[in-house]
PDB file of C-alpha atoms and ligand atoms in Angstrom:
ATOM      1  CA  MET A   1     -19.499   0.661   6.458  1.00  0.00           C
ATOM      2  CA  ASN A   2     -17.860   3.255   3.876  1.00  0.00           C
ATOM      3  CA  LEU A   3     -14.323   1.859   2.206  1.00  0.00           C
ATOM      4  CA  GLU A   4     -12.628   2.773  -1.128  1.00  0.00           C
ATOM      5  CA  ILE A   5     -10.333   0.718  -2.168  1.00  0.00           C
ATOM      6  CA  LYS A   6      -8.396   0.951  -5.259  1.00  0.00           C
ATOM      7  CA  ASN A   7      -5.660  -0.406  -7.456  1.00  0.00           C
ATOM      8  CA  LEU A   8      -4.663  -2.476  -4.377  1.00  0.00           C
ATOM      9  CA  ASN A   9      -1.775  -4.987  -5.098  1.00  0.00           C
ATOM     10  CA  MET A  10      -0.993  -8.303  -3.190  1.00  0.00           C
ATOM     11  CA  ARG A  11       1.988 -10.068  -4.146  1.00  0.00           C
ATOM     12  CA  TYR A  12       3.553 -12.772  -2.115  1.00  0.00           C
ATOM     13  CA  GLY A  13       6.913 -14.500  -3.627  1.00  0.00           C
ATOM     14  CA  GLU A  14       5.424 -15.081  -7.524  1.00  0.00           C
ATOM     15  CA  GLU A  15       2.282 -15.477  -6.654  1.00  0.00           C
ATOM     16  CA  MET A  16      -0.293 -12.270  -6.567  1.00  0.00           C
ATOM     17  CA  ALA A  17      -2.860 -12.454  -4.104  1.00  0.00           C
ATOM     18  CA  LEU A  18      -4.452  -9.104  -4.614  1.00  0.00           C
ATOM     19  CA  ASN A  19      -4.130  -7.801  -8.299  1.00  0.00           C
ATOM     20  CA  GLU A  20      -4.777  -4.009  -9.299  1.00  0.00           C
ATOM     21  CA  LEU A  21      -8.391  -5.119  -6.413  1.00  0.00           C
ATOM     22  CA  GLU A  22     -10.896  -2.939  -6.982  1.00  0.00           C
ATOM     23  CA  LEU A  23     -13.618  -2.286  -4.677  1.00  0.00           C
ATOM     24  CA  SER A  24     -16.400   0.873  -3.087  1.00  0.00           C
ATOM     25  CA  ILE A  25     -18.425   0.752   0.297  1.00  0.00           C
ATOM     26  CA  LYS A  26     -20.905   3.716   0.865  1.00  0.00           C
ATOM     27  CA  GLY A  27     -23.035   3.338   3.513  1.00  0.00           C
ATOM     28  CA  ASP A  28     -23.951  -0.570   3.396  1.00  0.00           C
ATOM     29  CA  LYS A  29     -23.070  -1.830   7.547  1.00  0.00           C
ATOM     30  CA  ALA A  30     -23.575  -5.834   6.783  1.00  0.00           C
ATOM     31  CA  VAL A  31     -20.829  -6.588   2.927  1.00  0.00           C
ATOM     32  CA  ALA A  32     -20.187 -10.690   3.107  1.00  0.00           C
ATOM     33  CA  VAL A  33     -16.572 -11.331   0.719  1.00  0.00           C
ATOM     34  CA  ILE A  34     -17.250 -14.510  -1.119  1.00  0.00           C
ATOM     35  CA  GLY A  35     -14.991 -16.611  -3.516  1.00  0.00           C
ATOM     36  CA  PRO A  36     -13.459 -18.845  -4.093  1.00  0.00           C
ATOM     37  CA  SER A  37     -10.389 -20.761  -1.914  1.00  0.00           C
ATOM     38  CA  GLY A  38      -7.139 -18.883  -2.163  1.00  0.00           C
ATOM     39  CA  GLY A  39      -9.099 -16.088  -4.051  1.00  0.00           C
ATOM     40  CA  GLY A  40      -7.611 -13.636  -1.771  1.00  0.00           C
ATOM     41  CA  LYS A  41     -10.369 -12.685   0.689  1.00  0.00           C
ATOM     42  CA  SER A  42      -8.447 -13.058   3.530  1.00  0.00           C
ATOM     43  CA  THR A  43      -5.540 -11.252   1.603  1.00  0.00           C
ATOM     44  CA  LEU A  44      -7.973  -8.317   1.706  1.00  0.00           C
ATOM     45  CA  LEU A  45      -9.958  -8.679   5.575  1.00  0.00           C
ATOM     46  CA  ARG A  46      -6.229  -7.808   6.321  1.00  0.00           C
ATOM     47  CA  ILE A  47      -5.665  -5.403   4.387  1.00  0.00           C
ATOM     48  CA  ILE A  48      -8.633  -3.495   5.607  1.00  0.00           C
ATOM     49  CA  ALA A  49      -7.584  -4.591   9.197  1.00  0.00           C
ATOM     50  CA  GLY A  50      -4.333  -2.773   8.961  1.00  0.00           C
ATOM     51  CA  ILE A  51      -2.851  -6.083   9.814  1.00  0.00           C
ATOM     52  CA  GLU A  52      -0.828  -6.798   6.314  1.00  0.00           C
ATOM     53  CA  ASN A  53       0.883  -4.203   4.133  1.00  0.00           C
ATOM     54  CA  PRO A  54       0.104  -4.497   0.024  1.00  0.00           C
ATOM     55  CA  THR A  55       2.303  -4.016  -2.285  1.00  0.00           C
ATOM     56  CA  SER A  56       0.583  -0.812  -3.601  1.00  0.00           C
ATOM     57  CA  GLY A  57      -2.229   0.883  -3.670  1.00  0.00           C
ATOM     58  CA  PHE A  58      -5.358   2.969  -2.034  1.00  0.00           C
ATOM     59  CA  VAL A  59      -7.302   1.966   0.634  1.00  0.00           C
ATOM     60  CA  SER A  60      -9.905   4.382   2.959  1.00  0.00           C
ATOM     61  CA  VAL A  61     -11.672   3.177   5.686  1.00  0.00           C
ATOM     62  CA  ASN A  62     -14.803   5.558   6.771  1.00  0.00           C
ATOM     63  CA  GLY A  63     -13.121   8.603   4.886  1.00  0.00           C
ATOM     64  CA  ALA A  64      -9.335   7.863   5.847  1.00  0.00           C
ATOM     65  CA  PRO A  65      -6.496   6.472   3.621  1.00  0.00           C
ATOM     66  CA  ILE A  66      -4.775   3.787   5.868  1.00  0.00           C
ATOM     67  CA  ASP A  67      -1.207   5.192   6.728  1.00  0.00           C
ATOM     68  CA  TYR A  68       0.706   2.063   6.255  1.00  0.00           C
ATOM     69  CA  GLU A  69       3.050   2.745   8.428  1.00  0.00           C
ATOM     70  CA  GLU A  70       4.453   0.952  11.603  1.00  0.00           C
ATOM     71  CA  LYS A  71       2.660   3.213  14.143  1.00  0.00           C
ATOM     72  CA  LYS A  72       0.052   4.949  12.996  1.00  0.00           C
ATOM     73  CA  LEU A  73      -0.963   1.803  12.512  1.00  0.00           C
ATOM     74  CA  ARG A  74      -0.839   0.596  15.412  1.00  0.00           C
ATOM     75  CA  GLU A  75      -3.379   3.830  16.596  1.00  0.00           C
ATOM     76  CA  TYR A  76      -5.371   2.287  13.235  1.00  0.00           C
ATOM     77  CA  ARG A  77      -5.855  -1.166  14.409  1.00  0.00           C
ATOM     78  CA  LYS A  78      -8.020   0.308  17.481  1.00  0.00           C
ATOM     79  CA  ARG A  79     -10.883   1.128  15.304  1.00  0.00           C
ATOM     80  CA  ILE A  80     -10.903  -2.093  14.046  1.00  0.00           C
ATOM     81  CA  GLY A  81     -12.695  -5.607  15.934  1.00  0.00           C
ATOM     82  CA  MET A  82     -11.343  -8.800  14.384  1.00  0.00           C
ATOM     83  CA  VAL A  83     -11.530 -12.836  14.675  1.00  0.00           C
ATOM     84  CA  PHE A  84     -10.066 -15.144  12.965  1.00  0.00           C
ATOM     85  CA  GLN A  85     -11.272 -18.470  11.768  1.00  0.00           C
ATOM     86  CA  ALA A  86     -10.383 -20.771  14.999  1.00  0.00           C
ATOM     87  CA  TYR A  87      -8.133 -20.609  17.283  1.00  0.00           C
ATOM     88  CA  ASN A  88      -8.912 -16.714  18.063  1.00  0.00           C
ATOM     89  CA  LEU A  89      -8.026 -17.198  21.861  1.00  0.00           C
ATOM     90  CA  PHE A  90      -5.420 -17.356  24.438  1.00  0.00           C
ATOM     91  CA  PRO A  91      -5.496 -21.590  25.899  1.00  0.00           C
ATOM     92  CA  HIS A  92      -4.198 -20.372  29.146  1.00  0.00           C
ATOM     93  CA  TRP A  93      -6.406 -17.952  30.134  1.00  0.00           C
ATOM     94  CA  THR A  94     -10.506 -17.571  30.801  1.00  0.00           C
ATOM     95  CA  ALA A  95     -12.307 -16.402  28.485  1.00  0.00           C
ATOM     96  CA  LEU A  96     -12.550 -13.101  30.779  1.00  0.00           C
ATOM     97  CA  LYS A  97      -9.115 -13.195  30.899  1.00  0.00           C
ATOM     98  CA  ASN A  98      -8.785 -13.251  27.031  1.00  0.00           C
ATOM     99  CA  ILE A  99     -10.547  -9.764  26.817  1.00  0.00           C
ATOM    100  CA  THR A 100      -8.659  -7.817  29.624  1.00  0.00           C
ATOM    101  CA  VAL A 101      -5.990  -8.353  28.796  1.00  0.00           C
ATOM    102  CA  PRO A 102      -6.243  -6.051  26.018  1.00  0.00           C
ATOM    103  CA  LEU A 103      -7.579  -3.619  27.275  1.00  0.00           C
ATOM    104  CA  ILE A 104      -5.189  -2.881  29.738  1.00  0.00           C
ATOM    105  CA  LYS A 105      -2.431  -3.952  27.970  1.00  0.00           C
ATOM    106  CA  VAL A 106      -3.930  -2.365  24.760  1.00  0.00           C
ATOM    107  CA  TYR A 107      -5.796   0.724  25.678  1.00  0.00           C
ATOM    108  CA  GLY A 108      -4.097   1.330  28.793  1.00  0.00           C
ATOM    109  CA  MET A 109      -7.466   0.389  30.941  1.00  0.00           C
ATOM    110  CA  HIS A 110      -7.505   0.387  34.241  1.00  0.00           C
ATOM    111  CA  LYS A 111      -7.434  -4.137  36.182  1.00  0.00           C
ATOM    112  CA  ASP A 112     -11.590  -2.714  37.544  1.00  0.00           C
ATOM    113  CA  GLU A 113     -12.247  -0.803  34.313  1.00  0.00           C
ATOM    114  CA  ALA A 114     -12.343  -3.366  32.226  1.00  0.00           C
ATOM    115  CA  ASP A 115     -13.506  -6.148  34.564  1.00  0.00           C
ATOM    116  CA  ASN A 116     -16.383  -4.183  34.786  1.00  0.00           C
ATOM    117  CA  ALA A 117     -16.243  -3.436  30.036  1.00  0.00           C
ATOM    118  CA  ALA A 118     -15.512  -7.451  29.947  1.00  0.00           C
ATOM    119  CA  ILE A 119     -18.597  -8.744  31.892  1.00  0.00           C
ATOM    120  CA  THR A 120     -20.629  -6.107  30.746  1.00  0.00           C
ATOM    121  CA  MET A 121     -20.089  -7.775  27.185  1.00  0.00           C
ATOM    122  CA  LEU A 122     -20.384 -10.755  28.192  1.00  0.00           C
ATOM    123  CA  LYS A 123     -24.100 -10.746  29.515  1.00  0.00           C
ATOM    124  CA  HIS A 124     -24.802  -8.908  26.732  1.00  0.00           C
ATOM    125  CA  PHE A 125     -24.137 -12.584  24.369  1.00  0.00           C
ATOM    126  CA  GLY A 126     -25.666 -14.607  26.913  1.00  0.00           C
ATOM    127  CA  LEU A 127     -21.456 -15.410  27.727  1.00  0.00           C
ATOM    128  CA  MET A 128     -21.052 -14.960  31.489  1.00  0.00           C
ATOM    129  CA  GLU A 129     -21.761 -18.309  32.730  1.00  0.00           C
ATOM    130  CA  HIS A 130     -17.946 -19.160  30.792  1.00  0.00           C
ATOM    131  CA  ALA A 131     -16.124 -15.905  32.098  1.00  0.00           C
ATOM    132  CA  GLY A 132     -14.364 -18.253  34.668  1.00  0.00           C
ATOM    133  CA  LYS A 133     -13.150 -21.279  31.923  1.00  0.00           C
ATOM    134  CA  LEU A 134     -10.851 -21.416  29.997  1.00  0.00           C
ATOM    135  CA  PRO A 135     -11.139 -21.504  26.385  1.00  0.00           C
ATOM    136  CA  ALA A 136     -10.444 -25.700  25.932  1.00  0.00           C
ATOM    137  CA  GLN A 137     -13.184 -26.187  28.021  1.00  0.00           C
ATOM    138  CA  LEU A 138     -15.715 -24.024  25.857  1.00  0.00           C
ATOM    139  CA  SER A 139     -16.739 -25.421  22.242  1.00  0.00           C
ATOM    140  CA  GLY A 140     -15.823 -24.157  19.365  1.00  0.00           C
ATOM    141  CA  GLY A 141     -19.107 -21.857  19.122  1.00  0.00           C
ATOM    142  CA  GLN A 142     -19.074 -21.241  22.437  1.00  0.00           C
ATOM    143  CA  GLN A 143     -15.049 -20.342  21.857  1.00  0.00           C
ATOM    144  CA  GLN A 144     -16.425 -17.989  18.749  1.00  0.00           C
ATOM    145  CA  ARG A 145     -18.925 -16.517  20.438  1.00  0.00           C
ATOM    146  CA  ILE A 146     -15.967 -15.139  22.630  1.00  0.00           C
ATOM    147  CA  SER A 147     -14.100 -13.649  20.658  1.00  0.00           C
ATOM    148  CA  ILE A 148     -16.783 -11.306  19.096  1.00  0.00           C
ATOM    149  CA  ALA A 149     -17.378 -10.989  22.003  1.00  0.00           C
ATOM    150  CA  ARG A 150     -14.076  -9.448  22.730  1.00  0.00           C
ATOM    151  CA  ALA A 151     -12.988  -7.731  19.387  1.00  0.00           C
ATOM    152  CA  MET A 152     -16.741  -5.810  20.167  1.00  0.00           C
ATOM    153  CA  VAL A 153     -16.165  -5.041  23.894  1.00  0.00           C
ATOM    154  CA  ARG A 154     -13.751  -1.565  22.494  1.00  0.00           C
ATOM    155  CA  LYS A 155     -17.200  -0.458  19.974  1.00  0.00           C
ATOM    156  CA  PRO A 156     -15.485  -1.196  17.349  1.00  0.00           C
ATOM    157  CA  GLU A 157     -16.121   0.849  13.081  1.00  0.00           C
ATOM    158  CA  ILE A 158     -16.102  -2.280  11.289  1.00  0.00           C
ATOM    159  CA  LEU A 159     -15.781  -5.464  13.003  1.00  0.00           C
ATOM    160  CA  ILE A 160     -14.192  -7.305  10.742  1.00  0.00           C
ATOM    161  CA  LEU A 161     -14.918 -11.711  10.888  1.00  0.00           C
ATOM    162  CA  ASP A 162     -12.691 -13.591   8.341  1.00  0.00           C
ATOM    163  CA  GLU A 163     -14.673 -17.029   8.057  1.00  0.00           C
ATOM    164  CA  PRO A 164     -15.296 -17.431  11.431  1.00  0.00           C
ATOM    165  CA  THR A 165     -17.239 -20.322  11.467  1.00  0.00           C
ATOM    166  CA  SER A 166     -14.873 -22.398   9.399  1.00  0.00           C
ATOM    167  CA  ALA A 167     -14.070 -24.757  11.487  1.00  0.00           C
ATOM    168  CA  LEU A 168     -17.071 -25.050  13.345  1.00  0.00           C
ATOM    169  CA  ASP A 169     -19.861 -27.972  13.320  1.00  0.00           C
ATOM    170  CA  PRO A 170     -23.409 -26.321  12.139  1.00  0.00           C
ATOM    171  CA  GLN A 171     -24.937 -27.171  15.334  1.00  0.00           C
ATOM    172  CA  LEU A 172     -21.853 -25.164  16.308  1.00  0.00           C
ATOM    173  CA  THR A 173     -21.482 -22.874  13.392  1.00  0.00           C
ATOM    174  CA  LYS A 174     -25.309 -21.290  14.227  1.00  0.00           C
ATOM    175  CA  GLU A 175     -25.327 -19.790  17.486  1.00  0.00           C
ATOM    176  CA  VAL A 176     -22.275 -17.409  15.793  1.00  0.00           C
ATOM    177  CA  LEU A 177     -24.077 -17.138  12.770  1.00  0.00           C
ATOM    178  CA  ASP A 178     -27.034 -16.426  15.380  1.00  0.00           C
ATOM    179  CA  MET A 179     -24.274 -13.882  17.065  1.00  0.00           C
ATOM    180  CA  ILE A 180     -23.528 -11.958  14.302  1.00  0.00           C
ATOM    181  CA  LEU A 181     -27.082 -12.471  12.423  1.00  0.00           C
ATOM    182  CA  ALA A 182     -27.616 -10.279  16.528  1.00  0.00           C
ATOM    183  CA  LEU A 183     -24.761  -8.572  16.124  1.00  0.00           C
ATOM    184  CA  LYS A 184     -26.055  -6.621  12.086  1.00  0.00           C
ATOM    185  CA  GLU A 185     -29.559  -5.866  13.266  1.00  0.00           C
ATOM    186  CA  GLU A 186     -28.081  -3.784  16.430  1.00  0.00           C
ATOM    187  CA  GLY A 187     -26.434  -2.188  13.668  1.00  0.00           C
ATOM    188  CA  THR A 188     -22.938  -3.138  14.179  1.00  0.00           C
ATOM    189  CA  ASN A 189     -21.372  -2.809  10.950  1.00  0.00           C
ATOM    190  CA  ILE A 190     -20.125  -6.146   9.599  1.00  0.00           C
ATOM    191  CA  LEU A 191     -17.238  -7.220   7.486  1.00  0.00           C
ATOM    192  CA  MET A 192     -17.323 -10.875   6.540  1.00  0.00           C
ATOM    193  CA  ALA A 193     -15.787 -13.621   4.829  1.00  0.00           C
ATOM    194  CA  THR A 194     -17.663 -16.204   4.170  1.00  0.00           C
ATOM    195  CA  HIS A 195     -18.646 -19.782   2.470  1.00  0.00           C
ATOM    196  CA  GLU A 196     -22.615 -19.612   4.412  1.00  0.00           C
ATOM    197  CA  MET A 197     -24.525 -18.160   1.409  1.00  0.00           C
ATOM    198  CA  ALA A 198     -27.671 -18.834   2.558  1.00  0.00           C
ATOM    199  CA  PHE A 199     -26.183 -16.682   5.931  1.00  0.00           C
ATOM    200  CA  ALA A 200     -24.741 -14.226   3.545  1.00  0.00           C
ATOM    201  CA  LYS A 201     -27.965 -13.821   1.654  1.00  0.00           C
ATOM    202  CA  ARG A 202     -29.979 -13.112   4.433  1.00  0.00           C
ATOM    203  CA  ALA A 203     -27.145 -10.949   5.999  1.00  0.00           C
ATOM    204  CA  SER A 204     -25.366  -9.299   4.417  1.00  0.00           C
ATOM    205  CA  ASP A 205     -26.616  -5.246   1.830  1.00  0.00           C
ATOM    206  CA  ARG A 206     -24.097  -6.292   0.106  1.00  0.00           C
ATOM    207  CA  LEU A 207     -22.606  -9.158  -1.211  1.00  0.00           C
ATOM    208  CA  VAL A 208     -18.535  -9.048  -3.197  1.00  0.00           C
ATOM    209  CA  PHE A 209     -17.441 -11.769  -4.661  1.00  0.00           C
ATOM    210  CA  ILE A 210     -13.088 -12.083  -4.867  1.00  0.00           C
ATOM    211  CA  GLU A 211     -11.946 -14.054  -7.690  1.00  0.00           C
ATOM    212  CA  SER A 212      -8.068 -14.316  -8.893  1.00  0.00           C
ATOM    213  CA  GLY A 213      -6.778 -11.643  -6.711  1.00  0.00           C
ATOM    214  CA  LYS A 214      -9.737  -8.802  -8.411  1.00  0.00           C
ATOM    215  CA  VAL A 215     -13.263  -7.749  -8.273  1.00  0.00           C
ATOM    216  CA  GLY A 216     -15.478 -10.048  -9.459  1.00  0.00           C
ATOM    217  CA  GLY A 217     -19.132  -8.844  -9.168  1.00  0.00           C
ATOM    218  CA  GLU A 218     -20.927  -7.339  -5.988  1.00  0.00           C
ATOM    219  CA  GLY A 219     -25.117  -6.309  -5.614  1.00  0.00           C
ATOM    220  CA  GLY A 220     -27.411  -6.295  -3.204  1.00  0.00           C
ATOM    221  CA  PRO A 221     -28.746  -9.162  -1.976  1.00  0.00           C
ATOM    222  CA  ILE A 222     -31.378  -9.845  -4.347  1.00  0.00           C
ATOM    223  CA  GLU A 223     -29.052  -9.080  -7.622  1.00  0.00           C
ATOM    224  CA  PHE A 224     -26.550 -10.557  -6.318  1.00  0.00           C
ATOM    225  CA  PHE A 225     -28.155 -13.874  -6.769  1.00  0.00           C
ATOM    226  CA  ASN A 226     -30.058 -13.190 -10.400  1.00  0.00           C
ATOM    227  CA  LEU A 227     -27.490 -14.936 -12.322  1.00  0.00           C
ATOM    228  CA  GLY A 228     -26.241 -13.355 -15.395  1.00  0.00           C
ATOM    229  CA  MET A 229     -23.821 -10.235 -13.521  1.00  0.00           C
ATOM    230  CA  SER A 230     -20.231 -11.915 -14.454  1.00  0.00           C
ATOM    231  CA  LYS A 231     -19.739 -15.629 -15.636  1.00  0.00           C
ATOM    232  CA  ARG A 232     -17.015 -17.170 -12.748  1.00  0.00           C
ATOM    233  CA  LEU A 233     -19.410 -15.757 -10.968  1.00  0.00           C
ATOM    234  CA  ASP A 234     -22.121 -18.183 -11.930  1.00  0.00           C
ATOM    235  CA  GLU A 235     -20.055 -20.502 -12.574  1.00  0.00           C
ATOM    236  CA  PHE A 236     -19.312 -20.203  -8.418  1.00  0.00           C
ATOM    237  CA  LEU A 237     -22.469 -19.360  -7.772  1.00  0.00           C
ATOM    238  CA  SER A 238     -23.821 -23.089  -8.979  1.00  0.00           C
ATOM    239  CA  HIS A 239     -21.385 -25.264  -7.697  1.00  0.00           C
ATOM    240  CA  VAL A 240     -22.604 -23.753  -4.357  1.00  0.00           C
ATOM    241  CA  PHE A 241     -25.874 -24.526  -4.457  1.00  0.00           C
ATOM    242  CA  GLU A 242     -25.368 -28.135  -6.840  1.00  0.00           C
TER     243      GLU A 242
HETATM  244  P1  ADP B 301      -9.167 -16.583   0.143  1.00  0.00           P
HETATM  245  O1  ADP B 301      -8.951 -16.086   1.267  1.00  0.00           O
HETATM  246  O2  ADP B 301      -9.801 -16.412  -0.399  1.00  0.00           O
HETATM  247  O3  ADP B 301      -8.689 -18.675   0.517  1.00  0.00           O
HETATM  248  P2  ADP B 301      -6.465 -15.423   0.686  1.00  0.00           P
HETATM  249  O4  ADP B 301      -6.121 -14.526   0.807  1.00  0.00           O
HETATM  250  O5  ADP B 301      -6.359 -16.291   2.219  1.00  0.00           O
HETATM  251  O6  ADP B 301      -7.450 -16.408  -0.022  1.00  0.00           O
HETATM  252  O7  ADP B 301      -4.961 -16.155  -0.827  1.00  0.00           O
HETATM  253  C1  ADP B 301      -4.753 -15.845  -1.278  1.00  0.00           C
HETATM  254  C2  ADP B 301      -3.351 -15.735  -2.024  1.00  0.00           C
HETATM  255  O8  ADP B 301      -2.496 -15.928  -2.068  1.00  0.00           O
HETATM  256  C3  ADP B 301      -3.150 -18.130  -2.153  1.00  0.00           C
HETATM  257  O9  ADP B 301      -2.659 -18.585  -3.307  1.00  0.00           O
HETATM  258  C4  ADP B 301      -2.812 -17.826  -1.108  1.00  0.00           C
HETATM  259  O10 ADP B 301      -1.931 -19.135  -0.874  1.00  0.00           O
HETATM  260  C5  ADP B 301      -1.526 -16.952  -0.727  1.00  0.00           C
HETATM  261  N1  ADP B 301      -1.380 -15.833   0.504  1.00  0.00           N
HETATM  262  C6  ADP B 301      -1.891 -15.196   1.163  1.00  0.00           C
HETATM  263  N2  ADP B 301      -1.374 -15.397   2.883  1.00  0.00           N
HETATM  264  C7  ADP B 301      -0.351 -15.690   1.798  1.00  0.00           C
HETATM  265  C8  ADP B 301       1.333 -15.631   3.484  1.00  0.00           C
HETATM  266  N3  ADP B 301       0.736 -15.565   4.025  1.00  0.00           N
HETATM  267  N4  ADP B 301       2.279 -16.388   2.183  1.00  0.00           N
HETATM  268  C9  ADP B 301       1.803 -16.613   0.741  1.00  0.00           C
HETATM  269  N5  ADP B 301       0.955 -17.060   0.388  1.00  0.00           N
HETATM  270  C10 ADP B 301       0.090 -16.474   0.820  1.00  0.00           C
END
């Protein structure tokens, strides 16, 4: 994926969630965004996903600047798959229906076509046995895997994941991370905020450290974890690996 972000600001009242953030990603497939809670990771991902308008700044995705005008955004969002921390699925719809309804309502597919696309995706990820279940009948890990299947069904240019495992216990975390790793190996462009450092190191081509609304260090998986890139990143890593 290619990302070009310049002078990006996001203000919530008095709070500057992003502060003149600059980031350039050129051709990396899997990018992990890490950093302390409240640093701005989620805000940055929502702005890149086109679900939040920045206060000011420039964001370009794969060579095309995002126009934060509502009608243009609606089109832009179709290029992106987004998965949140938890509670992604509508509770009164089956797993299958959770995938097909957006295809029918947002993308204008016929029901048969939507069913076929959803079933292909569920089979691909080994989730077909859950197709007829309601979210309450699924574990948190299974729900999150259905959410990822839903995000992937339209083959997005970028799959954006905002701390997809932070609501899960370690066993369920593993099944979700394994699915993300499989997607990476299939060549999916992945942009993921995570607290899972070992996973980020293993699965990312590039890591970006976000703190106080700015990029406080970035690099490939080896250079990123070598201390000395920035004092704040060293401090953050020393806490994480304590
Ligand atoms: P992170 O994902 O790194 O934990 P966030 O992007 O969620 O960080 O938050 C960055 C800052 O912006 C925090 O101080 C947070 O309280 C604030 N913030 C985020 N979203 C909102 C919002 N919708 N309304 C008000 N403040 C927000």
